Amino acid sequence: MDQQQLDLPGILDDVELAEKASEKGKWANVPNRGELHVHMNGAIPASKIREILADETTVLPAAFQFERDLVRATPCQSLAEYLTPWQVLRLFPRKRENLDRLTLAVVAGLAENNVRFVELRSSVLYLAALQKCSPAQALERLIESTGEAAQRHGIRRGLILTVTRGDYSAVSLSTLLQAYQDLGAPKDVIGLDLAGDEEMAYPTELPSLFREAKDRFGLGITIHAGETGRVENVRAAVELFAADRIGHGTAAGKDPELLELLSARGVCVEVCPISNRLTGAVPANEAHPLQQFRRYGVPFVICSDNPGIHERGLSDDQAVAMAEGLSISDMRQQYEIAKRYSFMKGLN
Ligand SMILES: [Zn+2]
């Protein structure tokens, strides 16, 4: 991507960091990347979103303004402000063909960033509700749609099923796993994810349901935890959910014991540098905890989280990670590290 187009001060809210990222931008043209943390609906380009909403004649929330609310390219005052685009992202695709259109746009964006393999995460239950079909049918559509798009762009892809935190999370997970089994436990599905508001409680049986799915089906477990300062959520992810990877985990940077635990267990942190600055998970006046991860030997991969909403790509996240303190030798290892911690089998 053309560095001239990167409004890095806008992302980073820090001119000095932005200058460093631009210097490192050249390295951003690496030939191979692996992407382990990207949300499908957060990866759709804004133009495609508008196209699909128009096609489906979707009624938007009254206060929603495209120009103001659809893209998040500068640091937000709160996580709620960052999440404003999801007011419309949860309203589509109602049509099967629009699932294909958005999937193709998502995968094309990854291909532009030299992504060779990707783990796409998505909420199948939302899709089922929108498309008025069963969860198994929605999962089947998602498998077909992403499979065709990935094949067209020569990318390998696996799917991670996202469960949202809250009272219904255990029921949602059971429903998803039933759909997965109804389809014969397809190899396209490689893992489970827990996402959503970290302040929300979940049913006590939820962690054991994740562990059972891991043991029974060999699915990888990744948990969004420690993005909003809740260190205990990271510990619970490791100790209760048997997480293989942690989404964000920024709060862990201030807890040496937890860093040692992540390191000892080889739990990989999915670091999303641009997202972390935009949401305020890492405040403008603080160093990014990836430096702490490196110091403690905690494995981590650089990921893009919601590149469509950021109007960026994984190459920009890697450039920002270098501005945040990664060396060229760290970057050289990224592709191999992504392969090692991927839930996909047989990457070479
Ligand atoms: Zn995420």
PDB file of N, CA and C in Angstrom, residues 118-214:
ATOM      1  N   VAL A 118      -5.562 -17.348   6.018  1.00  0.00           N
ATOM      2  CA  VAL A 118      -6.343 -16.503   6.922  1.00  0.00           C
ATOM      3  C   VAL A 118      -7.310 -17.358   7.730  1.00  0.00           C
ATOM      4  N   GLU A 119      -7.472 -16.976   8.971  1.00  0.00           N
ATOM      5  CA  GLU A 119      -8.519 -17.551   9.810  1.00  0.00           C
ATOM      6  C   GLU A 119      -9.599 -16.484   9.935  1.00  0.00           C
ATOM      7  N   LEU A 120     -10.710 -16.702   9.242  1.00  0.00           N
ATOM      8  CA  LEU A 120     -11.805 -15.727   9.236  1.00  0.00           C
ATOM      9  C   LEU A 120     -12.765 -16.041  10.369  1.00  0.00           C
ATOM     10  N   ARG A 121     -13.089 -15.032  11.164  1.00  0.00           N
ATOM     11  CA  ARG A 121     -14.059 -15.312  12.236  1.00  0.00           C
ATOM     12  C   ARG A 121     -15.376 -14.598  11.950  1.00  0.00           C
ATOM     13  N   SER A 122     -16.433 -15.281  12.347  1.00  0.00           N
ATOM     14  CA  SER A 122     -17.745 -14.798  11.967  1.00  0.00           C
ATOM     15  C   SER A 122     -18.808 -15.345  12.921  1.00  0.00           C
ATOM     16  N   SER A 123     -19.912 -14.606  13.025  1.00  0.00           N
ATOM     17  CA  SER A 123     -21.013 -15.058  13.867  1.00  0.00           C
ATOM     18  C   SER A 123     -22.088 -15.717  13.003  1.00  0.00           C
ATOM     19  N   VAL A 124     -22.097 -17.026  13.028  1.00  0.00           N
ATOM     20  CA  VAL A 124     -23.002 -17.806  12.184  1.00  0.00           C
ATOM     21  C   VAL A 124     -24.464 -17.614  12.607  1.00  0.00           C
ATOM     22  N   LEU A 125     -24.707 -17.404  13.895  1.00  0.00           N
ATOM     23  CA  LEU A 125     -26.095 -17.265  14.350  1.00  0.00           C
ATOM     24  C   LEU A 125     -26.720 -15.959  13.834  1.00  0.00           C
ATOM     25  N   TYR A 126     -25.921 -14.890  13.769  1.00  0.00           N
ATOM     26  CA  TYR A 126     -26.392 -13.647  13.156  1.00  0.00           C
ATOM     27  C   TYR A 126     -26.751 -13.885  11.696  1.00  0.00           C
ATOM     28  N   LEU A 127     -25.863 -14.592  11.024  1.00  0.00           N
ATOM     29  CA  LEU A 127     -26.081 -14.850   9.595  1.00  0.00           C
ATOM     30  C   LEU A 127     -27.367 -15.652   9.382  1.00  0.00           C
ATOM     31  N   ALA A 128     -27.582 -16.642  10.249  1.00  0.00           N
ATOM     32  CA  ALA A 128     -28.787 -17.469  10.141  1.00  0.00           C
ATOM     33  C   ALA A 128     -30.042 -16.610  10.339  1.00  0.00           C
ATOM     34  N   ALA A 129     -29.997 -15.706  11.314  1.00  0.00           N
ATOM     35  CA  ALA A 129     -31.159 -14.843  11.570  1.00  0.00           C
ATOM     36  C   ALA A 129     -31.416 -13.928  10.375  1.00  0.00           C
ATOM     37  N   LEU A 130     -30.333 -13.362   9.831  1.00  0.00           N
ATOM     38  CA  LEU A 130     -30.484 -12.436   8.697  1.00  0.00           C
ATOM     39  C   LEU A 130     -30.999 -13.145   7.452  1.00  0.00           C
ATOM     40  N   GLN A 131     -30.479 -14.333   7.223  1.00  0.00           N
ATOM     41  CA  GLN A 131     -30.828 -15.050   5.989  1.00  0.00           C
ATOM     42  C   GLN A 131     -32.038 -15.976   6.185  1.00  0.00           C
ATOM     43  N   LYS A 132     -32.610 -15.913   7.383  1.00  0.00           N
ATOM     44  CA  LYS A 132     -33.805 -16.706   7.695  1.00  0.00           C
ATOM     45  C   LYS A 132     -33.615 -18.176   7.328  1.00  0.00           C
ATOM     46  N   CYS A 133     -32.496 -18.709   7.814  1.00  0.00           N
ATOM     47  CA  CYS A 133     -32.224 -20.132   7.572  1.00  0.00           C
ATOM     48  C   CYS A 133     -31.722 -20.746   8.876  1.00  0.00           C
ATOM     49  N   SER A 134     -31.500 -22.051   8.872  1.00  0.00           N
ATOM     50  CA  SER A 134     -31.029 -22.705  10.095  1.00  0.00           C
ATOM     51  C   SER A 134     -29.541 -22.400  10.288  1.00  0.00           C
ATOM     52  N   PRO A 135     -29.043 -22.543  11.518  1.00  0.00           N
ATOM     53  CA  PRO A 135     -27.601 -22.338  11.736  1.00  0.00           C
ATOM     54  C   PRO A 135     -26.752 -23.249  10.850  1.00  0.00           C
ATOM     55  N   ALA A 136     -27.199 -24.498  10.647  1.00  0.00           N
ATOM     56  CA  ALA A 136     -26.414 -25.406   9.796  1.00  0.00           C
ATOM     57  C   ALA A 136     -26.377 -24.893   8.362  1.00  0.00           C
ATOM     58  N   GLN A 137     -27.515 -24.391   7.870  1.00  0.00           N
ATOM     59  CA  GLN A 137     -27.527 -23.839   6.505  1.00  0.00           C
ATOM     60  C   GLN A 137     -26.639 -22.601   6.418  1.00  0.00           C
ATOM     61  N   ALA A 138     -26.695 -21.754   7.448  1.00  0.00           N
ATOM     62  CA  ALA A 138     -25.860 -20.542   7.441  1.00  0.00           C
ATOM     63  C   ALA A 138     -24.381 -20.927   7.436  1.00  0.00           C
ATOM     64  N   LEU A 139     -24.028 -21.921   8.238  1.00  0.00           N
ATOM     65  CA  LEU A 139     -22.631 -22.359   8.275  1.00  0.00           C
ATOM     66  C   LEU A 139     -22.217 -22.938   6.924  1.00  0.00           C
ATOM     67  N   GLU A 140     -23.111 -23.689   6.322  1.00  0.00           N
ATOM     68  CA  GLU A 140     -22.809 -24.266   5.006  1.00  0.00           C
ATOM     69  C   GLU A 140     -22.578 -23.164   3.970  1.00  0.00           C
ATOM     70  N   ARG A 141     -23.437 -22.139   4.000  1.00  0.00           N
ATOM     71  CA  ARG A 141     -23.279 -21.010   3.067  1.00  0.00           C
ATOM     72  C   ARG A 141     -21.945 -20.302   3.291  1.00  0.00           C
ATOM     73  N   LEU A 142     -21.610 -20.140   4.572  1.00  0.00           N
ATOM     74  CA  LEU A 142     -20.356 -19.450   4.895  1.00  0.00           C
ATOM     75  C   LEU A 142     -19.154 -20.257   4.395  1.00  0.00           C
ATOM     76  N   ILE A 143     -19.223 -21.564   4.567  1.00  0.00           N
ATOM     77  CA  ILE A 143     -18.139 -22.432   4.109  1.00  0.00           C
ATOM     78  C   ILE A 143     -17.998 -22.322   2.587  1.00  0.00           C
ATOM     79  N   GLU A 144     -19.119 -22.421   1.885  1.00  0.00           N
ATOM     80  CA  GLU A 144     -19.076 -22.358   0.416  1.00  0.00           C
ATOM     81  C   GLU A 144     -18.569 -20.996  -0.066  1.00  0.00           C
ATOM     82  N   SER A 145     -19.151 -19.954   0.508  1.00  0.00           N
ATOM     83  CA  SER A 145     -18.842 -18.602   0.056  1.00  0.00           C
ATOM     84  C   SER A 145     -17.364 -18.252   0.274  1.00  0.00           C
ATOM     85  N   THR A 146     -16.874 -18.517   1.484  1.00  0.00           N
ATOM     86  CA  THR A 146     -15.471 -18.184   1.777  1.00  0.00           C
ATOM     87  C   THR A 146     -14.534 -19.118   1.020  1.00  0.00           C
ATOM     88  N   GLY A 147     -14.957 -20.371   0.845  1.00  0.00           N
ATOM     89  CA  GLY A 147     -14.116 -21.334   0.125  1.00  0.00           C
ATOM     90  C   GLY A 147     -13.901 -20.905  -1.316  1.00  0.00           C
ATOM     91  N   GLU A 148     -14.996 -20.474  -1.973  1.00  0.00           N
ATOM     92  CA  GLU A 148     -14.879 -20.045  -3.370  1.00  0.00           C
ATOM     93  C   GLU A 148     -14.025 -18.785  -3.495  1.00  0.00           C
ATOM     94  N   ALA A 149     -14.256 -17.826  -2.600  1.00  0.00           N
ATOM     95  CA  ALA A 149     -13.492 -16.566  -2.657  1.00  0.00           C
ATOM     96  C   ALA A 149     -12.004 -16.836  -2.421  1.00  0.00           C
ATOM     97  N   ALA A 150     -11.718 -17.700  -1.451  1.00  0.00           N
ATOM     98  CA  ALA A 150     -10.316 -18.005  -1.129  1.00  0.00           C
ATOM     99  C   ALA A 150      -9.643 -18.701  -2.308  1.00  0.00           C
ATOM    100  N   GLN A 151     -10.376 -19.610  -2.921  1.00  0.00           N
ATOM    101  CA  GLN A 151      -9.807 -20.333  -4.058  1.00  0.00           C
ATOM    102  C   GLN A 151      -9.503 -19.366  -5.202  1.00  0.00           C
ATOM    103  N   ARG A 152     -10.427 -18.447  -5.423  1.00  0.00           N
ATOM    104  CA  ARG A 152     -10.244 -17.496  -6.517  1.00  0.00           C
ATOM    105  C   ARG A 152      -8.981 -16.654  -6.319  1.00  0.00           C
ATOM    106  N   HIS A 153      -8.667 -16.350  -5.062  1.00  0.00           N
ATOM    107  CA  HIS A 153      -7.497 -15.515  -4.791  1.00  0.00           C
ATOM    108  C   HIS A 153      -6.265 -16.320  -4.376  1.00  0.00           C
ATOM    109  N   GLY A 154      -6.361 -17.628  -4.429  1.00  0.00           N
ATOM    110  CA  GLY A 154      -5.193 -18.447  -4.096  1.00  0.00           C
ATOM    111  C   GLY A 154      -4.765 -18.344  -2.641  1.00  0.00           C
ATOM    112  N   ILE A 155      -5.752 -18.164  -1.764  1.00  0.00           N
ATOM    113  CA  ILE A 155      -5.470 -18.043  -0.326  1.00  0.00           C
ATOM    114  C   ILE A 155      -6.044 -19.270   0.371  1.00  0.00           C
ATOM    115  N   ARG A 156      -5.373 -19.752   1.413  1.00  0.00           N
ATOM    116  CA  ARG A 156      -5.993 -20.805   2.229  1.00  0.00           C
ATOM    117  C   ARG A 156      -6.775 -20.136   3.351  1.00  0.00           C
ATOM    118  N   ARG A 157      -7.918 -20.683   3.663  1.00  0.00           N
ATOM    119  CA  ARG A 157      -8.729 -20.076   4.723  1.00  0.00           C
ATOM    120  C   ARG A 157      -9.333 -21.149   5.637  1.00  0.00           C
ATOM    121  N   GLY A 158      -9.432 -20.789   6.905  1.00  0.00           N
ATOM    122  CA  GLY A 158     -10.163 -21.612   7.861  1.00  0.00           C
ATOM    123  C   GLY A 158     -11.189 -20.703   8.525  1.00  0.00           C
ATOM    124  N   LEU A 159     -12.186 -21.305   9.134  1.00  0.00           N
ATOM    125  CA  LEU A 159     -13.227 -20.511   9.790  1.00  0.00           C
ATOM    126  C   LEU A 159     -13.188 -20.690  11.305  1.00  0.00           C
ATOM    127  N   ILE A 160     -13.328 -19.577  12.001  1.00  0.00           N
ATOM    128  CA  ILE A 160     -13.462 -19.596  13.459  1.00  0.00           C
ATOM    129  C   ILE A 160     -14.879 -19.140  13.786  1.00  0.00           C
ATOM    130  N   LEU A 161     -15.572 -19.924  14.602  1.00  0.00           N
ATOM    131  CA  LEU A 161     -16.944 -19.585  14.968  1.00  0.00           C
ATOM    132  C   LEU A 161     -16.933 -18.715  16.222  1.00  0.00           C
ATOM    133  N   THR A 162     -17.507 -17.526  16.089  1.00  0.00           N
ATOM    134  CA  THR A 162     -17.510 -16.575  17.205  1.00  0.00           C
ATOM    135  C   THR A 162     -18.779 -16.711  18.043  1.00  0.00           C
ATOM    136  N   VAL A 163     -18.567 -16.770  19.358  1.00  0.00           N
ATOM    137  CA  VAL A 163     -19.657 -16.766  20.329  1.00  0.00           C
ATOM    138  C   VAL A 163     -19.567 -15.436  21.068  1.00  0.00           C
ATOM    139  N   THR A 164     -20.719 -14.803  21.315  1.00  0.00           N
ATOM    140  CA  THR A 164     -20.726 -13.513  21.997  1.00  0.00           C
ATOM    141  C   THR A 164     -20.926 -13.703  23.495  1.00  0.00           C
ATOM    142  N   ARG A 165     -20.138 -12.978  24.285  1.00  0.00           N
ATOM    143  CA  ARG A 165     -20.257 -13.057  25.748  1.00  0.00           C
ATOM    144  C   ARG A 165     -21.663 -12.686  26.203  1.00  0.00           C
ATOM    145  N   GLY A 166     -22.065 -13.235  27.311  1.00  0.00           N
ATOM    146  CA  GLY A 166     -23.372 -12.873  27.869  1.00  0.00           C
ATOM    147  C   GLY A 166     -24.175 -14.096  28.271  1.00  0.00           C
ATOM    148  N   ASP A 167     -25.401 -13.846  28.715  1.00  0.00           N
ATOM    149  CA  ASP A 167     -26.259 -14.903  29.262  1.00  0.00           C
ATOM    150  C   ASP A 167     -26.497 -16.053  28.294  1.00  0.00           C
ATOM    151  N   TYR A 168     -26.548 -15.717  26.984  1.00  0.00           N
ATOM    152  CA  TYR A 168     -26.925 -16.753  26.022  1.00  0.00           C
ATOM    153  C   TYR A 168     -25.718 -17.462  25.394  1.00  0.00           C
ATOM    154  N   SER A 169     -24.537 -17.153  25.899  1.00  0.00           N
ATOM    155  CA  SER A 169     -23.327 -17.654  25.234  1.00  0.00           C
ATOM    156  C   SER A 169     -23.245 -19.186  25.237  1.00  0.00           C
ATOM    157  N   ALA A 170     -23.673 -19.819  26.337  1.00  0.00           N
ATOM    158  CA  ALA A 170     -23.581 -21.288  26.392  1.00  0.00           C
ATOM    159  C   ALA A 170     -24.576 -21.918  25.418  1.00  0.00           C
ATOM    160  N   VAL A 171     -25.786 -21.368  25.362  1.00  0.00           N
ATOM    161  CA  VAL A 171     -26.800 -21.870  24.424  1.00  0.00           C
ATOM    162  C   VAL A 171     -26.317 -21.651  22.987  1.00  0.00           C
ATOM    163  N   SER A 172     -25.756 -20.472  22.731  1.00  0.00           N
ATOM    164  CA  SER A 172     -25.247 -20.167  21.379  1.00  0.00           C
ATOM    165  C   SER A 172     -24.165 -21.160  20.976  1.00  0.00           C
ATOM    166  N   LEU A 173     -23.237 -21.422  21.901  1.00  0.00           N
ATOM    167  CA  LEU A 173     -22.146 -22.346  21.575  1.00  0.00           C
ATOM    168  C   LEU A 173     -22.708 -23.744  21.271  1.00  0.00           C
ATOM    169  N   SER A 174     -23.658 -24.205  22.094  1.00  0.00           N
ATOM    170  CA  SER A 174     -24.246 -25.528  21.859  1.00  0.00           C
ATOM    171  C   SER A 174     -24.944 -25.582  20.499  1.00  0.00           C
ATOM    172  N   THR A 175     -25.644 -24.510  20.154  1.00  0.00           N
ATOM    173  CA  THR A 175     -26.337 -24.449  18.858  1.00  0.00           C
ATOM    174  C   THR A 175     -25.332 -24.499  17.708  1.00  0.00           C
ATOM    175  N   LEU A 176     -24.269 -23.738  17.851  1.00  0.00           N
ATOM    176  CA  LEU A 176     -23.228 -23.716  16.812  1.00  0.00           C
ATOM    177  C   LEU A 176     -22.584 -25.091  16.645  1.00  0.00           C
ATOM    178  N   LEU A 177     -22.294 -25.720  17.780  1.00  0.00           N
ATOM    179  CA  LEU A 177     -21.633 -27.031  17.707  1.00  0.00           C
ATOM    180  C   LEU A 177     -22.563 -28.087  17.114  1.00  0.00           C
ATOM    181  N   GLN A 178     -23.875 -27.919  17.370  1.00  0.00           N
ATOM    182  CA  GLN A 178     -24.831 -28.847  16.763  1.00  0.00           C
ATOM    183  C   GLN A 178     -24.839 -28.672  15.238  1.00  0.00           C
ATOM    184  N   ALA A 179     -24.835 -27.414  14.796  1.00  0.00           N
ATOM    185  CA  ALA A 179     -24.810 -27.126  13.346  1.00  0.00           C
ATOM    186  C   ALA A 179     -23.548 -27.725  12.722  1.00  0.00           C
ATOM    187  N   TYR A 180     -22.442 -27.550  13.415  1.00  0.00           N
ATOM    188  CA  TYR A 180     -21.149 -28.082  12.949  1.00  0.00           C
ATOM    189  C   TYR A 180     -21.201 -29.605  12.825  1.00  0.00           C
ATOM    190  N   GLN A 181     -21.808 -30.244  13.806  1.00  0.00           N
ATOM    191  CA  GLN A 181     -21.923 -31.707  13.751  1.00  0.00           C
ATOM    192  C   GLN A 181     -22.919 -32.154  12.679  1.00  0.00           C
ATOM    193  N   ASP A 182     -23.995 -31.376  12.509  1.00  0.00           N
ATOM    194  CA  ASP A 182     -24.985 -31.714  11.472  1.00  0.00           C
ATOM    195  C   ASP A 182     -24.338 -31.742  10.090  1.00  0.00           C
ATOM    196  N   LEU A 183     -23.311 -30.918   9.924  1.00  0.00           N
ATOM    197  CA  LEU A 183     -22.612 -30.870   8.625  1.00  0.00           C
ATOM    198  C   LEU A 183     -21.462 -31.873   8.571  1.00  0.00           C
ATOM    199  N   GLY A 184     -21.336 -32.693   9.619  1.00  0.00           N
ATOM    200  CA  GLY A 184     -20.285 -33.710   9.615  1.00  0.00           C
ATOM    201  C   GLY A 184     -18.925 -33.192  10.046  1.00  0.00           C
ATOM    202  N   ALA A 185     -18.920 -32.212  10.944  1.00  0.00           N
ATOM    203  CA  ALA A 185     -17.670 -31.634  11.471  1.00  0.00           C
ATOM    204  C   ALA A 185     -16.695 -31.274  10.340  1.00  0.00           C
ATOM    205  N   PRO A 186     -17.100 -30.364   9.450  1.00  0.00           N
ATOM    206  CA  PRO A 186     -16.266 -30.012   8.288  1.00  0.00           C
ATOM    207  C   PRO A 186     -14.898 -29.450   8.696  1.00  0.00           C
ATOM    208  N   LYS A 187     -13.878 -29.826   7.938  1.00  0.00           N
ATOM    209  CA  LYS A 187     -12.514 -29.392   8.280  1.00  0.00           C
ATOM    210  C   LYS A 187     -12.302 -27.892   8.050  1.00  0.00           C
ATOM    211  N   ASP A 188     -13.232 -27.268   7.326  1.00  0.00           N
ATOM    212  CA  ASP A 188     -13.161 -25.808   7.124  1.00  0.00           C
ATOM    213  C   ASP A 188     -13.232 -25.061   8.448  1.00  0.00           C
ATOM    214  N   VAL A 189     -13.936 -25.643   9.425  1.00  0.00           N
ATOM    215  CA  VAL A 189     -14.055 -25.000  10.740  1.00  0.00           C
ATOM    216  C   VAL A 189     -12.868 -25.438  11.583  1.00  0.00           C
ATOM    217  N   ILE A 190     -12.118 -24.457  12.068  1.00  0.00           N
ATOM    218  CA  ILE A 190     -10.861 -24.788  12.744  1.00  0.00           C
ATOM    219  C   ILE A 190     -10.812 -24.331  14.195  1.00  0.00           C
ATOM    220  N   GLY A 191     -11.750 -23.456  14.591  1.00  0.00           N
ATOM    221  CA  GLY A 191     -11.635 -22.961  15.957  1.00  0.00           C
ATOM    222  C   GLY A 191     -12.884 -22.257  16.460  1.00  0.00           C
ATOM    223  N   LEU A 192     -12.822 -21.914  17.753  1.00  0.00           N
ATOM    224  CA  LEU A 192     -13.906 -21.196  18.432  1.00  0.00           C
ATOM    225  C   LEU A 192     -13.345 -19.935  19.062  1.00  0.00           C
ATOM    226  N   ASP A 193     -14.189 -18.920  19.083  1.00  0.00           N
ATOM    227  CA  ASP A 193     -13.780 -17.611  19.596  1.00  0.00           C
ATOM    228  C   ASP A 193     -14.855 -17.112  20.546  1.00  0.00           C
ATOM    229  N   LEU A 194     -14.440 -16.456  21.621  1.00  0.00           N
ATOM    230  CA  LEU A 194     -15.391 -15.751  22.480  1.00  0.00           C
ATOM    231  C   LEU A 194     -15.098 -14.259  22.335  1.00  0.00           C
ATOM    232  N   ALA A 195     -16.136 -13.483  22.010  1.00  0.00           N
ATOM    233  CA  ALA A 195     -15.948 -12.048  21.778  1.00  0.00           C
ATOM    234  C   ALA A 195     -17.039 -11.276  22.513  1.00  0.00           C
ATOM    235  N   GLY A 196     -16.974  -9.962  22.423  1.00  0.00           N
ATOM    236  CA  GLY A 196     -18.033  -9.131  23.000  1.00  0.00           C
ATOM    237  C   GLY A 196     -17.597  -8.445  24.286  1.00  0.00           C
ATOM    238  N   ASP A 197     -18.564  -7.794  24.908  1.00  0.00           N
ATOM    239  CA  ASP A 197     -18.335  -6.953  26.074  1.00  0.00           C
ATOM    240  C   ASP A 197     -17.695  -7.736  27.224  1.00  0.00           C
ATOM    241  N   GLU A 198     -16.481  -7.353  27.571  1.00  0.00           N
ATOM    242  CA  GLU A 198     -15.742  -8.106  28.601  1.00  0.00           C
ATOM    243  C   GLU A 198     -16.286  -7.900  30.014  1.00  0.00           C
ATOM    244  N   GLU A 199     -17.160  -6.918  30.163  1.00  0.00           N
ATOM    245  CA  GLU A 199     -17.758  -6.688  31.497  1.00  0.00           C
ATOM    246  C   GLU A 199     -18.900  -7.670  31.751  1.00  0.00           C
ATOM    247  N   MET A 200     -19.378  -8.296  30.705  1.00  0.00           N
ATOM    248  CA  MET A 200     -20.557  -9.158  30.853  1.00  0.00           C
ATOM    249  C   MET A 200     -20.208 -10.514  31.434  1.00  0.00           C
ATOM    250  N   ALA A 201     -21.079 -10.991  32.317  1.00  0.00           N
ATOM    251  CA  ALA A 201     -20.899 -12.321  32.902  1.00  0.00           C
ATOM    252  C   ALA A 201     -21.341 -13.366  31.883  1.00  0.00           C
ATOM    253  N   TYR A 202     -20.897 -14.585  32.100  1.00  0.00           N
ATOM    254  CA  TYR A 202     -21.336 -15.685  31.236  1.00  0.00           C
ATOM    255  C   TYR A 202     -21.717 -16.868  32.127  1.00  0.00           C
ATOM    256  N   PRO A 203     -22.502 -17.806  31.596  1.00  0.00           N
ATOM    257  CA  PRO A 203     -22.920 -18.948  32.414  1.00  0.00           C
ATOM    258  C   PRO A 203     -21.705 -19.751  32.891  1.00  0.00           C
ATOM    259  N   THR A 204     -21.806 -20.307  34.086  1.00  0.00           N
ATOM    260  CA  THR A 204     -20.646 -20.989  34.671  1.00  0.00           C
ATOM    261  C   THR A 204     -20.191 -22.188  33.840  1.00  0.00           C
ATOM    262  N   GLU A 205     -21.109 -22.787  33.061  1.00  0.00           N
ATOM    263  CA  GLU A 205     -20.704 -23.970  32.292  1.00  0.00           C
ATOM    264  C   GLU A 205     -19.969 -23.623  30.993  1.00  0.00           C
ATOM    265  N   LEU A 206     -19.907 -22.326  30.646  1.00  0.00           N
ATOM    266  CA  LEU A 206     -19.335 -21.962  29.346  1.00  0.00           C
ATOM    267  C   LEU A 206     -17.888 -22.444  29.144  1.00  0.00           C
ATOM    268  N   PRO A 207     -16.994 -22.207  30.132  1.00  0.00           N
ATOM    269  CA  PRO A 207     -15.609 -22.650  29.901  1.00  0.00           C
ATOM    270  C   PRO A 207     -15.505 -24.153  29.632  1.00  0.00           C
ATOM    271  N   SER A 208     -16.275 -24.948  30.375  1.00  0.00           N
ATOM    272  CA  SER A 208     -16.165 -26.401  30.169  1.00  0.00           C
ATOM    273  C   SER A 208     -16.696 -26.794  28.785  1.00  0.00           C
ATOM    274  N   LEU A 209     -17.677 -26.053  28.270  1.00  0.00           N
ATOM    275  CA  LEU A 209     -18.182 -26.338  26.912  1.00  0.00           C
ATOM    276  C   LEU A 209     -17.099 -26.068  25.869  1.00  0.00           C
ATOM    277  N   PHE A 210     -16.341 -24.993  26.066  1.00  0.00           N
ATOM    278  CA  PHE A 210     -15.220 -24.708  25.151  1.00  0.00           C
ATOM    279  C   PHE A 210     -14.180 -25.840  25.231  1.00  0.00           C
ATOM    280  N   ARG A 211     -13.847 -26.231  26.459  1.00  0.00           N
ATOM    281  CA  ARG A 211     -12.818 -27.272  26.630  1.00  0.00           C
ATOM    282  C   ARG A 211     -13.254 -28.591  25.999  1.00  0.00           C
ATOM    283  N   GLU A 212     -14.540 -28.925  26.196  1.00  0.00           N
ATOM    284  CA  GLU A 212     -15.044 -30.180  25.618  1.00  0.00           C
ATOM    285  C   GLU A 212     -14.965 -30.162  24.096  1.00  0.00           C
ATOM    286  N   ALA A 213     -15.321 -29.005  23.509  1.00  0.00           N
ATOM    287  CA  ALA A 213     -15.277 -28.890  22.038  1.00  0.00           C
ATOM    288  C   ALA A 213     -13.839 -29.046  21.544  1.00  0.00           C
ATOM    289  N   LYS A 214     -12.913 -28.518  22.319  1.00  0.00           N
ATOM    290  CA  LYS A 214     -11.498 -28.634  21.963  1.00  0.00           C
ATOM    291  C   LYS A 214     -11.054 -30.095  21.998  1.00  0.00           C
TER     292      LYS A 214
END
